Coordinates of C-alpha atoms in Angstrom, one line a residue:
X1 CA 30.0 18.4 -15.1
X2 CA 27.3 20.5 -16.7
X3 CA 24.0 19.9 -18.4
X4 CA 24.9 21.8 -21.5
X5 CA 28.1 22.3 -23.3
X6 CA 29.4 25.8 -22.5
X7 CA 30.4 27.8 -25.6
X8 CA 31.1 30.8 -23.5
X9 CA 33.9 32.3 -25.7
X10 CA 31.7 32.2 -28.8
X11 CA 28.7 33.6 -26.9
X12 CA 30.9 36.5 -25.6
X13 CA 31.9 37.3 -29.2
X14 CA 28.3 37.5 -30.2
X15 CA 27.4 39.7 -27.2
X16 CA 30.3 42.0 -27.8
X17 CA 29.2 42.5 -31.4
X18 CA 25.6 43.0 -30.6
X19 CA 24.0 46.0 -32.4
X20 CA 27.3 47.0 -34.0
X21 CA 25.6 47.8 -37.3
X22 CA 27.2 44.8 -39.1
X23 CA 25.8 41.5 -40.2
X24 CA 27.3 38.8 -37.9
X25 CA 28.2 35.8 -40.0
X26 CA 28.7 32.6 -37.9
X27 CA 30.6 30.1 -40.0
X28 CA 31.8 26.5 -39.3
X29 CA 31.4 22.9 -40.3
X30 CA 27.8 21.6 -40.2
X31 CA 26.7 20.1 -36.9
X32 CA 29.4 21.8 -34.9
X33 CA 27.0 23.8 -32.8
X34 CA 26.3 27.0 -34.8
X35 CA 22.5 26.6 -34.5
X36 CA 22.6 25.9 -30.8
X37 CA 24.9 28.9 -30.2
X38 CA 22.5 31.2 -32.1
X39 CA 19.0 29.8 -31.4
X40 CA 19.6 28.6 -27.8
X41 CA 22.5 30.3 -26.1
X42 CA 22.3 33.7 -27.8
X43 CA 18.5 33.6 -27.9
X44 CA 18.4 33.0 -24.1
X45 CA 20.8 35.8 -23.6
X46 CA 18.5 38.2 -25.4
X47 CA 15.5 37.1 -23.4
X48 CA 17.4 37.4 -20.1
X49 CA 18.5 40.9 -21.3
X50 CA 14.9 41.9 -21.4
X51 CA 14.2 41.6 -25.2
X52 CA 10.6 40.6 -25.9
X53 CA 10.1 37.3 -27.8
X54 CA 8.3 39.0 -30.7
X55 CA 11.4 41.1 -31.3
X56 CA 13.5 38.0 -32.1
X57 CA 12.8 36.7 -35.6
X58 CA 14.2 33.2 -36.2
X59 CA 14.3 31.3 -39.5
X60 CA 16.1 28.0 -40.0
X61 CA 16.5 27.6 -43.7
X62 CA 17.5 24.0 -43.5
X63 CA 14.1 23.2 -42.0
X64 CA 11.8 21.7 -44.7
X65 CA 8.9 23.7 -43.4
X66 CA 10.8 26.9 -44.3
X67 CA 11.5 26.1 -47.9
X68 CA 9.6 29.1 -49.1
X69 CA 12.0 31.5 -47.4
X70 CA 14.9 30.1 -49.3
X71 CA 13.7 32.6 -51.9
X72 CA 15.3 35.9 -50.8
X73 CA 12.3 37.9 -51.8
X74 CA 10.0 35.8 -49.7
X75 CA 12.5 35.9 -46.9
X76 CA 12.5 39.7 -47.0
X77 CA 8.7 39.9 -47.1
X78 CA 8.4 37.6 -44.1
X79 CA 11.0 39.5 -42.0
X80 CA 9.6 42.9 -42.9
X81 CA 6.1 41.8 -41.9
X82 CA 7.4 41.1 -38.4
X83 CA 8.9 44.5 -38.0
X84 CA 6.0 46.6 -36.8
X85 CA 7.5 49.5 -34.9
X86 CA 10.8 51.3 -34.4
X87 CA 12.1 49.2 -31.5
X88 CA 15.2 47.0 -32.1
X89 CA 14.6 43.6 -33.8
X90 CA 17.0 40.7 -33.8
X91 CA 17.1 38.6 -36.9
X92 CA 18.6 35.1 -36.6
X93 CA 18.9 33.1 -39.8
X94 CA 20.3 29.6 -39.8
X95 CA 22.2 28.0 -42.8
X96 CA 21.9 30.9 -45.2
X97 CA 23.6 28.9 -48.0
X98 CA 20.1 27.5 -48.7
X99 CA 19.1 30.9 -50.0
X100 CA 21.9 31.1 -52.5
X101 CA 21.7 29.4 -55.8
X102 CA 24.5 27.6 -57.6
X103 CA 24.2 30.1 -60.5
X104 CA 24.6 33.0 -58.1
X105 CA 27.8 31.5 -56.7
X106 CA 29.5 32.1 -60.0
X107 CA 29.1 35.8 -59.5
X108 CA 29.0 36.6 -55.8
X109 CA 28.2 40.3 -56.5
X110 CA 24.8 39.2 -57.9
X111 CA 23.7 37.1 -54.9
X112 CA 20.3 38.4 -54.1
X113 CA 20.4 37.4 -50.4
X114 CA 23.2 39.8 -49.7
X115 CA 21.1 42.7 -51.2
X116 CA 18.2 41.6 -49.0
X117 CA 20.3 41.6 -45.8
X118 CA 21.9 44.9 -46.7
X119 CA 18.5 46.4 -47.4
X120 CA 17.3 45.3 -44.0
X121 CA 20.3 47.0 -42.3
X122 CA 19.1 50.3 -43.8
X123 CA 16.0 50.1 -41.5
X124 CA 18.4 51.0 -38.7
X125 CA 16.4 49.0 -36.1
X126 CA 17.5 45.5 -37.0
X127 CA 20.5 43.5 -35.7
X128 CA 21.2 40.6 -38.1
X129 CA 22.9 37.2 -37.3
X130 CA 23.3 34.4 -39.9
X131 CA 25.0 31.0 -39.9
X132 CA 26.5 29.2 -42.8
X133 CA 28.4 26.0 -43.4
X134 CA 30.4 26.9 -46.5
X135 CA 33.1 29.5 -46.8
X136 CA 32.9 30.0 -50.5
X137 CA 29.5 31.7 -50.1
X138 CA 30.4 33.5 -46.9
X139 CA 34.0 34.0 -45.8
X140 CA 35.7 34.8 -49.1
X141 CA 32.9 37.1 -50.4
X142 CA 31.6 38.5 -47.1
X143 CA 33.4 41.9 -47.2
X144 CA 32.6 42.6 -50.8
X145 CA 29.1 41.2 -50.9
X146 CA 28.0 42.8 -47.7
X147 CA 29.6 46.0 -48.8
X148 CA 32.0 46.0 -45.8
X149 CA 29.1 45.2 -43.4
X150 CA 30.0 41.6 -42.7
X151 CA 31.6 40.5 -39.4
X152 CA 32.6 36.8 -39.4
X153 CA 32.7 34.6 -36.3
X154 CA 34.2 31.2 -37.0
X155 CA 33.3 28.4 -34.6
X156 CA 34.7 25.0 -34.3
X157 CA 33.7 21.6 -32.8
X158 CA 33.9 21.4 -29.0
X159 CA 37.5 22.1 -27.8
X160 CA 39.0 19.8 -25.2
X161 CA 38.6 22.5 -22.5
X162 CA 34.8 22.8 -23.4
X163 CA 34.7 19.0 -23.5
X164 CA 36.4 18.6 -20.1
X165 CA 34.2 21.2 -18.5
X166 CA 31.2 19.1 -19.6
X167 CA 32.5 15.6 -18.7
X168 CA 34.8 16.2 -15.7
X169 CA 36.8 13.2 -14.4
X170 CA 40.4 12.3 -14.8
X171 CA 42.1 14.6 -17.4
X172 CA 43.9 11.7 -19.0
X173 CA 40.8 9.6 -19.4
X174 CA 38.8 12.5 -20.8
X175 CA 41.6 13.2 -23.3
X176 CA 41.7 9.6 -24.5
X177 CA 37.9 9.7 -25.1
X178 CA 38.2 13.1 -26.8
X179 CA 41.1 11.9 -29.0
X180 CA 38.9 9.0 -30.1
X181 CA 35.5 10.5 -30.7
X182 CA 36.3 14.2 -31.0
X183 CA 34.2 17.2 -30.2
X184 CA 31.1 17.1 -32.4
X185 CA 28.4 18.2 -29.9
X186 CA 26.0 15.3 -30.4
X187 CA 28.8 12.9 -29.5
X188 CA 28.5 14.2 -25.9
X189 CA 24.8 13.6 -25.6
X190 CA 24.9 10.2 -23.8
X191 CA 25.4 8.0 -26.8
X192 CA 26.9 4.5 -26.5
X193 CA 30.3 3.9 -28.2
X194 CA 28.5 2.1 -31.1
X195 CA 26.1 5.0 -31.5
X196 CA 29.0 7.5 -31.5
X197 CA 30.8 5.6 -34.2
X198 CA 27.6 5.2 -36.3
X199 CA 26.8 8.9 -35.9
X200 CA 30.2 10.1 -36.9
X201 CA 30.4 7.8 -39.9
X202 CA 27.0 8.9 -41.0
X203 CA 27.9 12.6 -41.0
X204 CA 30.3 12.1 -43.9
X205 CA 27.8 10.2 -46.1
X206 CA 24.5 11.7 -45.1
X207 CA 25.5 15.3 -44.5
X208 CA 29.0 16.4 -45.8
X209 CA 29.4 14.5 -49.0
X210 CA 25.7 15.1 -50.0
X211 CA 26.2 18.8 -49.4
X212 CA 29.4 19.0 -51.4
X213 CA 28.2 16.8 -54.3
X214 CA 25.0 18.9 -54.7
X215 CA 26.6 22.3 -54.3
X216 CA 29.5 21.7 -56.6
X217 CA 28.0 19.2 -59.1
X218 CA 30.7 16.6 -58.3
X219 CA 31.1 14.3 -61.2
X220 CA 33.4 11.8 -59.4
X221 CA 32.0 11.2 -55.9
X222 CA 34.1 8.1 -55.5
X223 CA 37.2 10.2 -56.0
X224 CA 36.0 12.7 -53.4
X225 CA 35.6 9.8 -50.9
X226 CA 39.1 8.4 -51.8
X227 CA 40.6 11.8 -51.4
X228 CA 39.0 12.3 -48.0
X229 CA 40.2 8.9 -46.9
X230 CA 43.8 9.8 -48.0
X231 CA 43.7 13.1 -46.1
X232 CA 42.4 11.4 -43.0
X233 CA 45.0 8.7 -43.1
X234 CA 47.9 11.1 -43.6
X235 CA 47.0 14.0 -41.3
X236 CA 50.2 16.0 -40.5
X237 CA 52.0 14.7 -43.6
X238 CA 53.2 16.9 -46.4
X239 CA 51.1 16.3 -49.6
X240 CA 49.6 18.0 -52.6
X241 CA 47.2 17.3 -55.4
X242 CA 49.8 15.7 -57.7
X243 CA 51.1 13.4 -55.0
X244 CA 47.6 12.3 -54.2
X245 CA 46.8 11.7 -57.9
X246 CA 49.9 9.5 -58.2
X247 CA 48.9 7.6 -55.1
X248 CA 45.4 6.9 -56.3
X249 CA 46.6 5.7 -59.6
X250 CA 49.3 3.4 -58.2
X251 CA 47.4 2.0 -55.2
X252 CA 43.8 2.2 -56.2
X253 CA 44.2 2.2 -60.1
X254 CA 42.1 5.4 -60.1
X255 CA 43.2 7.8 -62.8
X256 CA 42.3 11.4 -62.1
X257 CA 43.9 14.7 -62.9
X258 CA 45.7 16.8 -60.3
X259 CA 43.5 19.7 -61.4
X260 CA 40.4 17.8 -60.4
X261 CA 41.9 16.8 -57.1
X262 CA 43.0 20.3 -56.4
X263 CA 39.4 21.5 -56.9
X264 CA 38.1 18.7 -54.7
X265 CA 40.6 19.7 -52.0
X266 CA 39.3 23.2 -52.1
X267 CA 35.7 22.0 -51.7
X268 CA 36.7 20.0 -48.6
X269 CA 38.4 23.1 -47.1
X270 CA 35.5 25.4 -48.1
X271 CA 33.1 23.1 -46.3
X272 CA 35.3 23.3 -43.2
X273 CA 36.0 19.6 -43.2
X274 CA 39.8 20.2 -43.3
X275 CA 42.3 22.9 -42.5
X276 CA 45.4 23.6 -44.6
X277 CA 48.8 24.6 -43.1
X278 CA 51.2 26.1 -45.6
X279 CA 55.0 25.7 -45.3
X280 CA 56.9 28.9 -44.3
X281 CA 60.6 29.4 -44.6
X282 CA 61.6 30.9 -41.3
X283 CA 64.9 32.4 -42.3
X284 CA 63.9 33.3 -45.9
X285 CA 60.6 34.8 -44.7
X286 CA 58.6 33.3 -47.6
X287 CA 56.0 30.7 -48.2
X288 CA 56.5 27.5 -50.3
X289 CA 53.8 26.9 -52.9
X290 CA 53.6 23.2 -52.1
X291 CA 53.5 20.7 -50.5
X292 CA 51.2 21.5 -47.5
X293 CA 49.7 19.8 -44.5
X294 CA 46.0 19.1 -44.0
X295 CA 44.3 18.5 -40.7
X296 CA 40.8 17.2 -40.0
X297 CA 38.5 19.8 -38.4
X298 CA 37.4 17.2 -35.9
X299 CA 39.6 14.3 -34.8
X300 CA 36.5 12.1 -34.2
X301 CA 35.4 12.5 -37.8
X302 CA 38.9 11.6 -38.9
X303 CA 38.9 8.4 -36.9
X304 CA 35.4 7.5 -38.0
X305 CA 36.2 7.9 -41.6
X306 CA 39.0 5.3 -41.1
X307 CA 36.7 3.0 -39.2
X308 CA 38.7 3.7 -36.0
X309 CA 41.5 1.6 -37.3
X310 CA 44.4 4.1 -37.5
X311 CA 45.0 5.3 -34.0
X312 CA 48.5 6.8 -34.3
X313 CA 48.8 8.9 -31.2
X314 CA 51.5 11.2 -32.6
X315 CA 49.3 12.3 -35.6
X316 CA 46.2 12.6 -33.5
X317 CA 47.9 14.7 -30.9
X318 CA 49.3 17.0 -33.6
X319 CA 45.8 17.4 -35.1
X320 CA 44.3 18.2 -31.7
X321 CA 47.0 20.9 -31.1
X322 CA 46.4 22.4 -34.6
X323 CA 42.7 22.6 -34.0
X324 CA 43.2 24.2 -30.6
X325 CA 45.4 26.9 -32.0
X326 CA 42.8 27.7 -34.6
X327 CA 40.1 27.8 -31.9
X328 CA 42.2 30.4 -30.1
X329 CA 42.3 32.6 -33.2
X330 CA 45.8 31.9 -34.5
X331 CA 46.7 31.5 -38.1
X332 CA 48.9 28.4 -38.3
X333 CA 51.7 27.5 -40.7
X334 CA 54.3 24.7 -40.9
X335 CA 57.8 26.0 -40.2
X336 CA 60.9 25.1 -42.3
X337 CA 64.3 25.9 -40.9
X338 CA 67.5 25.5 -43.0
X339 CA 70.4 24.3 -40.9
X340 CA 73.9 24.2 -42.2
X341 CA 76.7 22.1 -40.8
X342 CA 80.3 21.5 -41.8
X343 CA 82.4 18.3 -41.7
X344 CA 85.9 19.3 -42.6
X345 CA 85.8 21.0 -46.0
X346 CA 82.3 19.6 -46.7
X347 CA 79.3 21.8 -45.9
X348 CA 75.9 20.2 -45.8
X349 CA 72.5 21.9 -45.5
X350 CA 69.4 20.3 -44.2
X351 CA 65.8 21.4 -43.9
X352 CA 64.2 20.8 -40.5
X353 CA 60.6 21.2 -39.7
X354 CA 58.8 23.1 -36.9
X355 CA 55.3 21.5 -36.5
X356 CA 53.5 24.8 -36.1
X357 CA 54.1 28.6 -36.4
X358 CA 51.2 30.2 -34.7
X359 CA 50.6 33.9 -35.6
X360 CA 48.2 36.5 -34.2
X361 CA 49.0 40.1 -34.9
X362 CA 52.5 40.8 -33.8
X363 CA 52.6 37.6 -31.7
X364 CA 54.4 34.5 -33.0
X365 CA 55.1 31.1 -31.4
X366 CA 57.1 28.2 -32.7
X367 CA 55.6 25.0 -31.5
X368 CA 56.8 21.4 -31.6
X369 CA 54.4 18.5 -30.9
X370 CA 56.1 15.5 -29.4
X371 CA 54.4 12.5 -27.9
X372 CA 57.4 11.5 -25.8
X373 CA 60.9 12.9 -25.5
X374 CA 62.3 10.8 -22.7
X375 CA 65.1 9.7 -25.0
X376 CA 67.8 12.5 -25.1
X377 CA 68.4 12.0 -28.8
X378 CA 64.7 12.4 -29.5
X379 CA 64.6 15.5 -27.4
X380 CA 67.5 17.0 -29.3
X381 CA 65.9 16.2 -32.6
X382 CA 62.8 18.1 -31.6
X383 CA 64.6 21.1 -30.1
X384 CA 67.1 21.5 -32.9
X385 CA 64.9 23.5 -35.4
X386 CA 63.6 25.7 -32.5
X387 CA 67.2 26.6 -31.5
X388 CA 68.1 27.5 -35.1
X389 CA 65.3 30.0 -35.9
X390 CA 67.7 32.7 -34.9
X391 CA 65.0 35.1 -33.7
X392 CA 63.4 36.1 -30.5
X393 CA 59.9 34.7 -30.8
X394 CA 58.6 32.2 -28.2
X395 CA 59.7 28.6 -28.7
X396 CA 57.6 25.8 -27.2
X397 CA 57.6 22.0 -27.1
X398 CA 54.3 20.2 -26.1
X399 CA 54.6 16.7 -24.8
X400 CA 51.9 14.2 -23.7
X401 CA 52.5 14.6 -20.0
X402 CA 50.9 16.1 -16.9
X403 CA 54.1 18.0 -16.0
X404 CA 54.1 21.5 -14.8
X405 CA 55.5 24.1 -17.4
X406 CA 59.2 24.8 -17.2
X407 CA 61.7 26.7 -19.3
X408 CA 65.1 25.3 -20.2
X409 CA 68.4 27.2 -20.4
X410 CA 67.8 27.9 -24.1
X411 CA 64.6 29.7 -23.2
X412 CA 62.4 27.0 -24.7
X413 CA 59.1 26.4 -22.8
X414 CA 58.2 22.8 -22.1
X415 CA 54.5 22.3 -21.8
X416 CA 52.4 19.3 -20.9
X417 CA 49.6 18.6 -23.3
X418 CA 46.8 18.9 -20.7
X419 CA 48.2 22.2 -19.5
X420 CA 48.3 23.5 -23.1
X421 CA 44.7 22.4 -23.9
X422 CA 43.1 23.6 -20.6
X423 CA 44.9 26.9 -20.1
X424 CA 44.2 29.4 -22.8
X425 CA 47.2 31.5 -21.6
X426 CA 49.6 28.6 -21.5
X427 CA 51.7 29.8 -24.4
X428 CA 52.6 32.9 -22.4
X429 CA 53.5 31.2 -19.1

């Protein structure tokens, strides 16, 4: 058990990219640890590497004492005033979205902040790091706006491995706690259960919703909240804007267009609150336009939004696995396998689902998440789509057990949940 939460994989990424001539853009949901990574862990690394304090320029734009520097011109003047010789300077700027106006967002090429940062790069003795909590003003536009000089590092809430390294104890007990309260760093800071619940609930109303409503001029904040509740309640279920619109009208008597809901869905994803997994036809090698699956970026936030009432282990485990795959750098889809069978003269075709297709470069893994497969029929149901992919990529089933990994006669790897979460190389065992 440690005194601080180790974010060693992210710190290594920053160290590996140090002085590479690019603007390091650290993205992720607010309060997931971006500031701590940059202003504490990376700052301490620089000091320990022999960098003088006066060569590290730090500005937290969400600090109300730094409001003046939200004007890119003032920010530029301040930074340039600190650069007094030709030695290397490290510029660390937190929450850069505060220096980007809503008007500028409509035409990212005109965002003044990007010109300021690009201009600083031309000094040749600066190394720039920025954090931001909204992908619209960073991820999507980073390559064009930074003229190819942007280098994104996406960080996530604390993974179970990071969590367990901090808490120690029995793996099963640690997982149950993690599956309830999630991995937002402040949840691990010695709070009582009541304080954890209150903190997580407050993040939605006091931080996330306020950010989204202000940034996008949301006209129907009640609909945004209802949409969030629906997504949290149905993690791992196929849905789309039209389906949610129908549900809101029939269940809540709220009439709203699917176009509005589609926009709100995008805002929730751009703010890193949810991830979207598209459906992929394994044999047809094509994507379906809709429906898709949505997962909450932090399972504790999901539970808090539902007042900790809906504790379906199956959906929670699936969400945890999805987040872990993203943390490891995979892009994640939902697999669809068409299976044909014949009964006499009658031929039937059925679409079966693979929970996750994890891709990274040339690597691909087909993964099923199953809470319990002690029943042979349940096991066969889970394995059937894996057996029918008709290709040679790795096929894996993850169950909530402590068993050691083993491979069956079909070549399918059976993994226990804790082995998967704690061993970053578990998919290649």
